Amino acid sequence: MALLSRSDILTRNAVLTAHRGLAISDSGVYVSGIQLVWPNKDLALCASGESGYEWVSPDDHSLLAIPSVESLTTHPISSRTNVLAIGDGLDVLQALAGRTTVFDGGIRLVYIDPPFNTQGNFRQYNDTMERSMWLSMMRDRLMSLRPLLAENASIWVHLDDAEVHRARSVMDEVFGESAFVASVVWQKKTTRDSRAAFSSNHDTILVYAPSGPKKWKTSRNLLLKDNTHLLNKDNDPRGPWADAPFTAPGYRSAQQYEIVTPTGRKLRPPRGRSWYATEPTYQELLADDRIWFPKGGDGSPRLKLFAHQLRGLVPFTVWGTADTGTNDEAKRHLMSLFPDQEVFDTPKPELLLERIIHIATNPGELVVDIFGGSGTTAAVAHKMRRRWVVAERNSQTVLDFIFPRLQRVINGTDLGGVTEATSWEGGGSFEVVQVLPRFGKLTCSSLPGQIKQSLEKLANREKESSSFCATGT
């Protein structure tokens, strides 16, 4: 195994830009007057075996070794490869960063939907971690993500009320308080629980940008406007349009002139305002039929704006089900893909990920999720023509859900989710790797050789199924 020195690790975890009011400790976290304290905070939490964890001293020499990457498919990993990695997120990040070039261009978006630590058990995973372990698990993985981020990156952490308040303190330490952007409230269901004191119907998504919200705002995307409100009031051959007042606040001498309406009325800007543009620009707009006079030509001028000229919408912090779907809708989508299997209880809908990926990235940029779950992040990123790296520790989850789901995305046989909205018809590729844990042992069924055989069988089955769908025979 390749080794990292202690100074290399600290350098890797250092932040390139300082944050106001905060200092960086020797361990690489931001420190201020207020901190969240928990048992064993000074120790690292590493994956052990198939599903366990171990407390490890930061000075343990085992942490200096870069985990190995076992390729389970045919092609090598490049800076443009989509990667499905089997292994703990911390190990996967360090292995891929140290042994491949997949992160060389920087991560533009991190979306993670970690265990909520609700102290309940679900079909696909155990959600009963001891709190101090959960906090260290989150901190250590966020710390490993930090040096891999692009300058205009953002991190979205999806949680419920069980740990979200403590998670924000952890993220303040890892990224700095000034990196906080927003808490997005997502309405995850519309049904009511009449047995509860309050019927909880939302999750919270914490959004951080290391460059700070003001700088990140200049590179994030606005939401697309609904063009159904556009009208064509004058039968313009260019199509329907919206309109806005042809005035601007304040007094500007170059924008104080007389406008004559089609009915002959002579107008000047209202008191304390100016026309929207100078007179030469107004004459150009008028000649281009971009000025509209309401009230049969007797009203004040308004500027015509066609669909491609409309500015998008700044995202709200409350997202409803009409725009971003529900857990139940996501579950029905999974059931349509896997009718013979017990699917996840609370999968995230593709509509939700479509909005997040749209806001935070552009086509070709890298999306990372280190808690892969049912594979929604990878599926939507692929349909939206983004690159992606997704890690999932549970090899059976990869075999049962993520791998076959992504095969269907590539084959063009997944017709649900955002397939129609993104005009997705199939294509692309991905590679599968496994990163073994530093501590503990795996069972025979979870070793690379056995998983590789299972993947080959699944790939052949999906290929046959795709051919059947294409021919109808």
Short mmCIF file of C-alpha atoms in Angstrom, two decimals:
data_model
loop_
_atom_site.label_atom_id
_atom_site.label_comp_id
_atom_site.label_asym_id
_atom_site.label_seq_id
_atom_site.Cartn_x
_atom_site.Cartn_y
_atom_site.Cartn_z
CA MET A 1 0.00 0.00 0.00
CA ALA A 2 1.11 3.57 -0.64
CA LEU A 3 1.69 5.62 2.50
CA LEU A 4 0.85 9.18 3.49
CA SER A 5 2.92 11.04 6.05
CA ARG A 6 1.27 12.74 9.01
CA SER A 7 2.02 16.13 7.44
CA ASP A 8 0.46 14.95 4.16
CA ILE A 9 -2.74 14.07 5.98
CA LEU A 10 -2.87 17.46 7.71
CA THR A 11 -2.12 19.22 4.43
CA ARG A 12 -4.81 17.22 2.68
CA ASN A 13 -7.31 18.27 5.33
CA ALA A 14 -6.27 21.93 5.35
CA VAL A 15 -8.54 24.60 3.89
CA LEU A 16 -7.30 26.75 1.07
CA THR A 17 -9.14 29.87 2.18
CA ALA A 18 -9.58 31.26 5.69
CA HIS A 19 -13.02 31.95 7.15
CA ARG A 20 -13.73 35.11 9.08
CA GLY A 21 -13.76 34.74 12.86
CA LEU A 22 -12.51 31.15 12.82
CA ALA A 23 -9.12 29.52 13.16
CA ILE A 24 -8.01 26.11 11.94
CA SER A 25 -6.73 23.69 14.55
CA ASP A 26 -3.92 21.18 14.05
CA SER A 27 -6.56 18.55 13.30
CA GLY A 28 -7.85 20.63 10.41
CA VAL A 29 -11.23 21.67 11.88
CA TYR A 30 -12.49 25.21 12.39
CA VAL A 31 -12.53 26.34 16.01
CA SER A 32 -14.48 29.19 17.56
CA GLY A 33 -15.72 30.06 21.02
CA ILE A 34 -18.51 27.47 20.86
CA GLN A 35 -18.05 23.80 19.99
CA LEU A 36 -20.03 20.59 20.18
CA VAL A 37 -18.27 18.08 22.45
CA TRP A 38 -18.79 14.31 22.48
CA PRO A 39 -16.94 11.24 23.85
CA ASN A 40 -13.96 10.08 21.78
CA LYS A 41 -14.09 13.19 19.64
CA ASP A 42 -10.29 13.14 19.45
CA LEU A 43 -10.35 9.68 17.81
CA ALA A 44 -11.06 8.67 14.22
CA LEU A 45 -13.99 6.37 13.46
CA CYS A 46 -13.06 3.78 10.83
CA ALA A 47 -15.06 1.09 9.13
CA SER A 48 -14.46 -2.42 10.48
CA GLY A 49 -15.62 -5.54 8.68
CA GLU A 50 -18.92 -5.48 6.81
CA SER A 51 -20.92 -3.07 8.95
CA GLY A 52 -19.03 -2.21 12.15
CA TYR A 53 -16.81 0.68 13.22
CA GLU A 54 -13.70 1.04 15.37
CA TRP A 55 -12.30 3.97 17.33
CA VAL A 56 -8.75 4.57 16.12
CA SER A 57 -6.08 6.95 17.37
CA PRO A 58 -5.11 9.57 14.77
CA ASP A 59 -1.50 8.42 15.26
CA ASP A 60 -2.29 4.81 14.31
CA HIS A 61 0.00 3.85 11.41
CA SER A 62 -2.88 1.99 9.76
CA LEU A 63 -4.34 5.37 8.84
CA LEU A 64 -1.24 6.25 6.84
CA ALA A 65 -1.92 3.53 4.28
CA ILE A 66 -4.07 4.43 1.26
CA PRO A 67 -6.67 1.66 0.86
CA SER A 68 -6.40 -0.44 -2.28
CA VAL A 69 -8.90 -0.23 -5.13
CA GLU A 70 -10.11 -3.55 -6.52
CA SER A 71 -11.56 -3.21 -10.02
CA LEU A 72 -14.68 -5.35 -10.54
CA THR A 73 -15.33 -4.30 -14.14
CA THR A 74 -13.14 -4.06 -17.22
CA HIS A 75 -12.00 -0.48 -17.82
CA PRO A 76 -9.50 1.64 -15.82
CA ILE A 77 -10.62 4.70 -13.85
CA SER A 78 -9.94 8.06 -15.50
CA SER A 79 -10.88 11.63 -14.67
CA ARG A 80 -14.07 11.20 -16.74
CA THR A 81 -15.21 7.84 -15.36
CA ASN A 82 -18.47 7.35 -13.48
CA VAL A 83 -17.67 5.15 -10.47
CA LEU A 84 -19.83 2.90 -8.32
CA ALA A 85 -17.66 2.00 -5.33
CA ILE A 86 -18.41 -0.73 -2.81
CA GLY A 87 -17.00 0.27 0.54
CA ASP A 88 -17.22 2.76 3.39
CA GLY A 89 -17.31 6.35 2.22
CA LEU A 90 -14.17 7.38 4.12
CA ASP A 91 -12.12 4.52 2.68
CA VAL A 92 -13.52 5.09 -0.82
CA LEU A 93 -12.70 8.80 -0.82
CA GLN A 94 -9.13 8.26 0.34
CA ALA A 95 -8.55 5.33 -2.03
CA LEU A 96 -9.92 7.03 -5.14
CA ALA A 97 -8.16 10.31 -4.30
CA GLY A 98 -4.85 8.55 -3.72
CA ARG A 99 -4.92 5.97 -6.52
CA THR A 100 -7.01 7.46 -9.36
CA THR A 101 -7.57 10.78 -11.12
CA VAL A 102 -11.37 10.75 -10.80
CA PHE A 103 -11.36 13.73 -8.40
CA ASP A 104 -8.74 15.75 -10.26
CA GLY A 105 -11.22 18.33 -11.59
CA GLY A 106 -12.78 18.83 -8.16
CA ILE A 107 -16.18 17.80 -6.83
CA ARG A 108 -18.90 20.31 -7.71
CA LEU A 109 -21.73 18.77 -5.64
CA VAL A 110 -21.85 16.48 -2.62
CA TYR A 111 -25.29 15.17 -1.74
CA ILE A 112 -25.47 12.68 1.12
CA ASP A 113 -28.47 11.02 2.70
CA PRO A 114 -26.76 9.30 5.67
CA PRO A 115 -28.47 7.16 8.31
CA PHE A 116 -30.69 9.54 10.27
CA ASN A 117 -29.86 7.79 13.58
CA THR A 118 -33.53 7.48 14.47
CA GLN A 119 -32.77 4.47 16.74
CA GLY A 120 -34.93 2.28 14.53
CA ASN A 121 -34.11 -0.54 12.12
CA PHE A 122 -35.01 -0.70 8.45
CA ARG A 123 -34.93 -3.53 5.96
CA GLN A 124 -31.71 -2.42 4.26
CA TYR A 125 -29.78 -0.92 7.18
CA ASN A 126 -29.49 -0.47 10.94
CA ASP A 127 -30.22 3.09 12.12
CA THR A 128 -29.18 2.73 15.76
CA MET A 129 -25.65 4.12 16.06
CA GLU A 130 -24.42 5.41 19.40
CA ARG A 131 -24.53 9.19 19.10
CA SER A 132 -20.83 9.87 19.58
CA MET A 133 -20.05 7.33 16.84
CA TRP A 134 -22.59 8.94 14.51
CA LEU A 135 -21.06 12.38 15.05
CA SER A 136 -17.51 11.16 14.44
CA MET A 137 -18.66 9.13 11.44
CA MET A 138 -20.13 12.27 9.86
CA ARG A 139 -17.21 14.54 10.79
CA ASP A 140 -14.50 12.22 9.47
CA ARG A 141 -16.22 11.68 6.13
CA LEU A 142 -16.97 15.36 5.64
CA MET A 143 -13.34 16.13 6.49
CA SER A 144 -12.18 13.75 3.78
CA LEU A 145 -14.51 15.37 1.26
CA ARG A 146 -13.36 18.91 1.99
CA PRO A 147 -9.98 18.97 0.19
CA LEU A 148 -11.52 17.29 -2.87
CA LEU A 149 -14.08 20.06 -3.48
CA ALA A 150 -14.00 22.46 -6.40
CA GLU A 151 -13.86 26.15 -5.53
CA ASN A 152 -17.56 26.60 -6.38
CA ALA A 153 -18.71 23.37 -4.70
CA SER A 154 -21.63 22.89 -2.35
CA ILE A 155 -22.45 20.17 0.18
CA TRP A 156 -26.05 19.08 0.81
CA VAL A 157 -26.68 16.86 3.87
CA HIS A 158 -30.16 15.34 4.10
CA LEU A 159 -31.45 14.55 7.62
CA ASP A 160 -34.52 14.58 9.82
CA ASP A 161 -35.01 16.07 13.30
CA ALA A 162 -33.08 13.29 15.09
CA GLU A 163 -29.59 14.70 14.42
CA VAL A 164 -29.91 17.73 12.14
CA HIS A 165 -29.17 20.27 14.88
CA ARG A 166 -26.00 18.45 15.91
CA ALA A 167 -25.02 17.91 12.28
CA ARG A 168 -25.04 21.64 11.70
CA SER A 169 -22.55 22.11 14.53
CA VAL A 170 -20.33 19.44 12.97
CA MET A 171 -20.53 21.09 9.56
CA ASP A 172 -19.68 24.45 11.12
CA GLU A 173 -16.50 22.88 12.48
CA VAL A 174 -15.59 21.16 9.21
CA PHE A 175 -16.42 23.93 6.73
CA GLY A 176 -16.67 27.05 8.89
CA GLU A 177 -19.76 28.92 10.04
CA SER A 178 -19.48 31.36 7.14
CA ALA A 179 -19.92 28.46 4.69
CA PHE A 180 -23.54 27.93 5.74
CA VAL A 181 -25.99 28.74 2.92
CA ALA A 182 -29.45 27.49 3.91
CA SER A 183 -31.61 24.89 5.60
CA VAL A 184 -33.99 23.53 2.98
CA VAL A 185 -37.25 22.09 4.30
CA TRP A 186 -38.48 19.29 2.05
CA GLN A 187 -42.09 18.07 2.40
CA LYS A 188 -41.57 14.33 2.21
CA LYS A 189 -45.18 13.19 2.53
CA THR A 190 -48.76 14.46 2.45
CA THR A 191 -50.38 11.89 4.75
CA ARG A 192 -51.07 12.70 8.41
CA ASP A 193 -50.02 10.63 11.45
CA SER A 194 -52.95 11.05 13.83
CA ARG A 195 -51.17 9.15 16.64
CA ALA A 196 -48.29 11.63 17.01
CA ALA A 197 -48.05 14.87 19.01
CA PHE A 198 -47.12 16.50 15.71
CA SER A 199 -47.36 14.77 12.36
CA SER A 200 -43.86 15.18 10.96
CA ASN A 201 -43.97 15.55 7.20
CA HIS A 202 -40.60 17.12 6.39
CA ASP A 203 -36.87 16.50 6.27
CA THR A 204 -34.14 19.15 6.40
CA ILE A 205 -31.30 19.49 3.91
CA LEU A 206 -28.33 21.50 5.20
CA VAL A 207 -26.57 23.38 2.40
CA TYR A 208 -22.97 24.57 2.80
CA ALA A 209 -20.60 26.18 0.30
CA PRO A 210 -16.94 26.53 1.37
CA SER A 211 -16.58 29.69 -0.74
CA GLY A 212 -19.47 31.27 1.18
CA PRO A 213 -23.03 31.98 0.04
CA LYS A 214 -22.27 35.30 -1.66
CA LYS A 215 -19.62 33.85 -3.94
CA TRP A 216 -21.42 30.53 -4.47
CA LYS A 217 -24.55 32.43 -5.51
CA THR A 218 -22.75 33.69 -8.60
CA SER A 219 -22.18 30.17 -9.90
CA ARG A 220 -25.34 28.30 -8.82
CA ASN A 221 -28.27 27.98 -11.21
CA LEU A 222 -31.68 29.54 -10.76
CA LEU A 223 -34.88 27.55 -11.03
CA LEU A 224 -36.58 27.57 -14.39
CA LYS A 225 -39.75 29.61 -14.61
CA ASP A 226 -43.05 28.02 -15.55
CA ASN A 227 -43.75 29.33 -19.05
CA THR A 228 -47.46 28.48 -18.92
CA HIS A 229 -48.17 32.04 -17.75
CA LEU A 230 -46.82 33.54 -20.98
CA LEU A 231 -49.38 35.03 -23.37
CA ASN A 232 -49.28 36.34 -26.92
CA LYS A 233 -51.40 39.44 -26.61
CA ASP A 234 -50.48 40.87 -30.03
CA ASN A 235 -50.01 37.65 -32.06
CA ASP A 236 -46.26 38.14 -32.18
CA PRO A 237 -44.79 35.54 -34.59
CA ARG A 238 -41.97 34.92 -32.08
CA GLY A 239 -44.48 33.35 -29.70
CA PRO A 240 -45.92 34.11 -26.23
CA TRP A 241 -44.29 36.58 -23.90
CA ALA A 242 -44.41 38.22 -20.47
CA ASP A 243 -44.15 41.96 -19.89
CA ALA A 244 -42.53 44.27 -17.36
CA PRO A 245 -42.77 48.04 -16.69
CA PHE A 246 -40.49 50.13 -18.90
CA THR A 247 -39.31 52.16 -15.90
CA ALA A 248 -36.45 51.97 -13.41
CA PRO A 249 -36.04 53.46 -9.92
CA GLY A 250 -34.07 56.68 -9.46
CA TYR A 251 -33.36 59.71 -11.61
CA ARG A 252 -31.02 59.33 -14.59
CA SER A 253 -30.82 62.32 -16.93
CA ALA A 254 -30.13 60.18 -20.02
CA GLN A 255 -33.33 58.24 -19.37
CA GLN A 256 -35.62 61.27 -19.04
CA TYR A 257 -37.34 61.77 -22.39
CA GLU A 258 -40.79 61.89 -23.92
CA ILE A 259 -42.56 58.77 -25.22
CA VAL A 260 -45.60 59.04 -27.47
CA THR A 261 -48.14 56.22 -27.26
CA PRO A 262 -49.90 54.83 -30.37
CA THR A 263 -52.98 56.88 -29.36
CA GLY A 264 -50.93 60.11 -29.27
CA ARG A 265 -50.50 60.49 -25.51
CA LYS A 266 -47.20 62.06 -24.49
CA LEU A 267 -45.64 60.38 -21.45
CA ARG A 268 -42.68 61.07 -19.22
CA PRO A 269 -41.34 58.83 -16.43
CA PRO A 270 -43.19 58.95 -13.10
CA ARG A 271 -41.68 61.17 -10.42
CA GLY A 272 -38.54 59.66 -8.90
CA ARG A 273 -38.14 57.16 -11.73
CA SER A 274 -36.56 56.97 -15.17
CA TRP A 275 -37.35 55.06 -18.32
CA TYR A 276 -35.79 51.59 -18.35
CA ALA A 277 -33.31 52.49 -21.13
CA THR A 278 -31.91 55.48 -22.98
CA GLU A 279 -33.86 56.91 -25.92
CA PRO A 280 -31.72 55.28 -28.65
CA THR A 281 -32.19 51.88 -26.99
CA TYR A 282 -35.93 52.54 -26.66
CA GLN A 283 -36.16 53.32 -30.37
CA GLU A 284 -34.35 50.04 -31.18
CA LEU A 285 -36.72 48.08 -28.95
CA LEU A 286 -39.71 49.83 -30.49
CA ALA A 287 -38.51 48.99 -34.00
CA ASP A 288 -38.03 45.35 -32.91
CA ASP A 289 -41.63 45.21 -31.62
CA ARG A 290 -40.37 44.67 -28.07
CA ILE A 291 -42.49 47.51 -26.58
CA TRP A 292 -46.16 46.95 -25.77
CA PHE A 293 -48.70 49.63 -24.89
CA PRO A 294 -51.68 48.24 -22.92
CA LYS A 295 -55.18 49.72 -22.77
CA GLY A 296 -55.57 49.66 -26.53
CA GLY A 297 -52.33 51.57 -27.10
CA ASP A 298 -53.11 54.28 -24.54
CA GLY A 299 -51.26 52.85 -21.54
CA SER A 300 -47.69 53.29 -20.31
CA PRO A 301 -45.04 51.32 -22.24
CA ARG A 302 -44.06 47.81 -21.11
CA LEU A 303 -41.12 45.68 -22.18
CA LYS A 304 -41.94 42.35 -23.88
CA LEU A 305 -39.89 39.41 -22.57
CA PHE A 306 -39.85 36.08 -24.39
CA ALA A 307 -39.22 32.76 -22.64
CA HIS A 308 -35.47 32.70 -23.27
CA GLN A 309 -35.12 36.23 -21.87
CA LEU A 310 -36.79 35.59 -18.53
CA ARG A 311 -34.55 35.44 -15.48
CA GLY A 312 -34.91 32.28 -13.41
CA LEU A 313 -36.20 32.08 -9.86
CA VAL A 314 -34.13 32.13 -6.69
CA PRO A 315 -34.91 28.87 -4.85
CA PHE A 316 -37.14 29.03 -1.79
CA THR A 317 -36.05 27.20 1.36
CA VAL A 318 -39.36 25.31 1.54
CA TRP A 319 -39.89 22.70 -1.19
CA GLY A 320 -43.32 21.19 -1.71
CA THR A 321 -44.35 17.83 -3.07
CA ALA A 322 -45.64 19.19 -6.40
CA ASP A 323 -42.10 20.20 -7.41
CA THR A 324 -39.92 17.64 -5.64
CA GLY A 325 -42.01 14.53 -5.04
CA THR A 326 -42.46 12.38 -1.92
CA ASN A 327 -41.00 9.27 -0.32
CA ASP A 328 -44.08 7.34 -1.43
CA GLU A 329 -43.62 8.37 -5.07
CA ALA A 330 -39.98 7.29 -4.91
CA LYS A 331 -41.00 3.98 -3.35
CA ARG A 332 -43.51 3.33 -6.15
CA HIS A 333 -40.78 4.03 -8.71
CA LEU A 334 -38.47 1.51 -7.01
CA MET A 335 -41.28 -1.05 -6.84
CA SER A 336 -41.83 -0.68 -10.58
CA LEU A 337 -38.12 -1.36 -11.14
CA PHE A 338 -37.91 -4.21 -8.61
CA PRO A 339 -41.41 -5.73 -8.33
CA ASP A 340 -40.14 -8.91 -6.66
CA GLN A 341 -38.06 -7.28 -3.91
CA GLU A 342 -38.64 -5.51 -0.62
CA VAL A 343 -37.57 -1.95 -1.46
CA PHE A 344 -36.33 0.87 0.78
CA ASP A 345 -38.86 2.38 3.19
CA THR A 346 -37.95 6.04 2.59
CA PRO A 347 -36.13 6.40 -0.75
CA LYS A 348 -35.65 9.90 -2.12
CA PRO A 349 -37.55 10.84 -5.30
CA GLU A 350 -35.72 11.62 -8.51
CA LEU A 351 -37.52 14.98 -8.68
CA LEU A 352 -35.80 16.06 -5.45
CA LEU A 353 -32.36 15.12 -6.73
CA GLU A 354 -33.11 16.71 -10.11
CA ARG A 355 -33.70 20.06 -8.41
CA ILE A 356 -30.58 19.82 -6.23
CA ILE A 357 -28.35 18.77 -9.13
CA HIS A 358 -29.81 21.50 -11.36
CA ILE A 359 -29.15 24.23 -8.78
CA ALA A 360 -25.65 23.07 -7.85
CA THR A 361 -24.07 21.80 -11.09
CA ASN A 362 -23.83 22.04 -14.87
CA PRO A 363 -23.57 19.17 -17.38
CA GLY A 364 -20.25 17.35 -17.20
CA GLU A 365 -19.48 18.34 -13.59
CA LEU A 366 -18.91 15.82 -10.80
CA VAL A 367 -21.58 14.76 -8.29
CA VAL A 368 -20.57 12.62 -5.27
CA ASP A 369 -22.69 10.61 -2.84
CA ILE A 370 -20.98 8.41 -0.22
CA PHE A 371 -24.20 6.88 1.14
CA GLY A 372 -25.50 5.38 -2.10
CA GLY A 373 -28.65 3.67 -0.78
CA SER A 374 -31.00 2.83 -3.64
CA GLY A 375 -28.87 4.73 -6.18
CA THR A 376 -31.09 7.74 -6.80
CA THR A 377 -28.21 10.24 -6.87
CA ALA A 378 -26.29 8.28 -9.50
CA ALA A 379 -29.40 7.61 -11.60
CA VAL A 380 -30.45 11.27 -11.74
CA ALA A 381 -26.92 12.59 -12.23
CA HIS A 382 -26.51 10.20 -15.18
CA LYS A 383 -29.82 11.22 -16.75
CA MET A 384 -28.80 14.87 -16.35
CA ARG A 385 -25.45 14.27 -18.10
CA ARG A 386 -23.34 14.84 -15.00
CA ARG A 387 -20.38 12.73 -13.94
CA TRP A 388 -20.78 10.88 -10.67
CA VAL A 389 -19.04 8.86 -7.97
CA VAL A 390 -21.27 6.93 -5.57
CA ALA A 391 -20.14 4.76 -2.65
CA GLU A 392 -22.25 2.19 -0.83
CA ARG A 393 -20.86 0.01 1.95
CA ASN A 394 -23.47 -2.76 1.80
CA SER A 395 -22.48 -4.99 -1.12
CA GLN A 396 -25.89 -6.68 -1.15
CA THR A 397 -27.58 -3.28 -1.63
CA VAL A 398 -25.31 -2.68 -4.62
CA LEU A 399 -26.21 -6.06 -6.12
CA ASP A 400 -29.93 -5.83 -5.36
CA PHE A 401 -30.58 -2.21 -6.29
CA ILE A 402 -27.85 0.19 -7.39
CA PHE A 403 -26.10 -1.87 -10.07
CA PRO A 404 -29.25 -3.14 -11.85
CA ARG A 405 -30.89 0.27 -11.56
CA LEU A 406 -27.96 2.00 -13.23
CA GLN A 407 -27.81 -0.69 -15.90
CA ARG A 408 -31.43 0.14 -16.76
CA VAL A 409 -30.62 3.85 -16.87
CA ILE A 410 -27.83 3.15 -19.36
CA ASN A 411 -29.95 0.70 -21.37
CA GLY A 412 -32.78 3.23 -21.55
CA THR A 413 -35.27 0.85 -19.89
CA ASP A 414 -35.88 2.96 -16.76
CA LEU A 415 -38.87 4.99 -17.90
CA GLY A 416 -39.75 6.49 -14.51
CA GLY A 417 -38.46 9.34 -12.37
CA VAL A 418 -37.05 12.25 -14.38
CA THR A 419 -36.45 10.23 -17.55
CA GLU A 420 -39.03 12.14 -19.58
CA ALA A 421 -38.20 15.55 -18.07
CA THR A 422 -34.53 15.14 -18.97
CA SER A 423 -35.23 13.58 -22.40
CA TRP A 424 -33.13 10.60 -21.37
CA GLU A 425 -32.99 7.69 -23.82
CA GLY A 426 -30.02 5.76 -22.46
CA GLY A 427 -26.27 5.72 -22.96
CA GLY A 428 -23.02 6.22 -21.07
CA SER A 429 -21.20 3.82 -18.79
CA PHE A 430 -19.78 3.31 -15.32
CA GLU A 431 -17.17 1.20 -13.61
CA VAL A 432 -17.49 -0.76 -10.35
CA VAL A 433 -14.70 -0.95 -7.79
CA GLN A 434 -14.40 -2.27 -4.26
CA VAL A 435 -12.39 -0.69 -1.46
CA LEU A 436 -11.74 -3.08 1.42
CA PRO A 437 -11.89 -1.80 5.02
CA ARG A 438 -8.65 -1.26 6.89
CA PHE A 439 -9.95 -3.10 9.95
CA GLY A 440 -11.88 -6.33 10.44
CA LYS A 441 -12.72 -9.00 7.90
CA LEU A 442 -15.39 -9.52 5.27
CA THR A 443 -17.38 -12.72 4.74
CA CYS A 444 -16.67 -14.76 1.62
CA SER A 445 -19.79 -13.46 -0.13
CA SER A 446 -18.51 -9.87 0.25
CA LEU A 447 -15.03 -10.45 -1.14
CA PRO A 448 -14.12 -9.00 -4.58
CA GLY A 449 -14.03 -12.33 -6.43
CA GLN A 450 -17.55 -13.33 -5.37
CA ILE A 451 -19.00 -9.88 -6.02
CA LYS A 452 -17.38 -9.77 -9.47
CA GLN A 453 -19.11 -13.03 -10.42
CA SER A 454 -22.45 -11.69 -9.17
CA LEU A 455 -22.01 -8.47 -11.15
CA GLU A 456 -21.28 -10.39 -14.34
CA LYS A 457 -24.46 -12.43 -13.91
CA LEU A 458 -26.50 -9.29 -13.25
CA ALA A 459 -25.02 -7.51 -16.28
CA ASN A 460 -25.89 -10.44 -18.55
CA ARG A 461 -29.42 -10.60 -17.14
CA GLU A 462 -29.98 -6.87 -17.67
CA LYS A 463 -28.58 -7.12 -21.20
CA GLU A 464 -30.98 -9.95 -22.04
CA SER A 465 -33.88 -8.03 -20.49
CA SER A 466 -32.98 -4.92 -22.50
CA SER A 467 -32.86 -6.92 -25.72
CA PHE A 468 -36.24 -8.45 -24.92
CA CYS A 469 -37.77 -5.00 -24.37
CA ALA A 470 -36.25 -3.71 -27.61
CA THR A 471 -37.51 -6.58 -29.77
CA GLY A 472 -40.70 -7.35 -27.91
CA THR A 473 -39.99 -11.07 -28.24
#
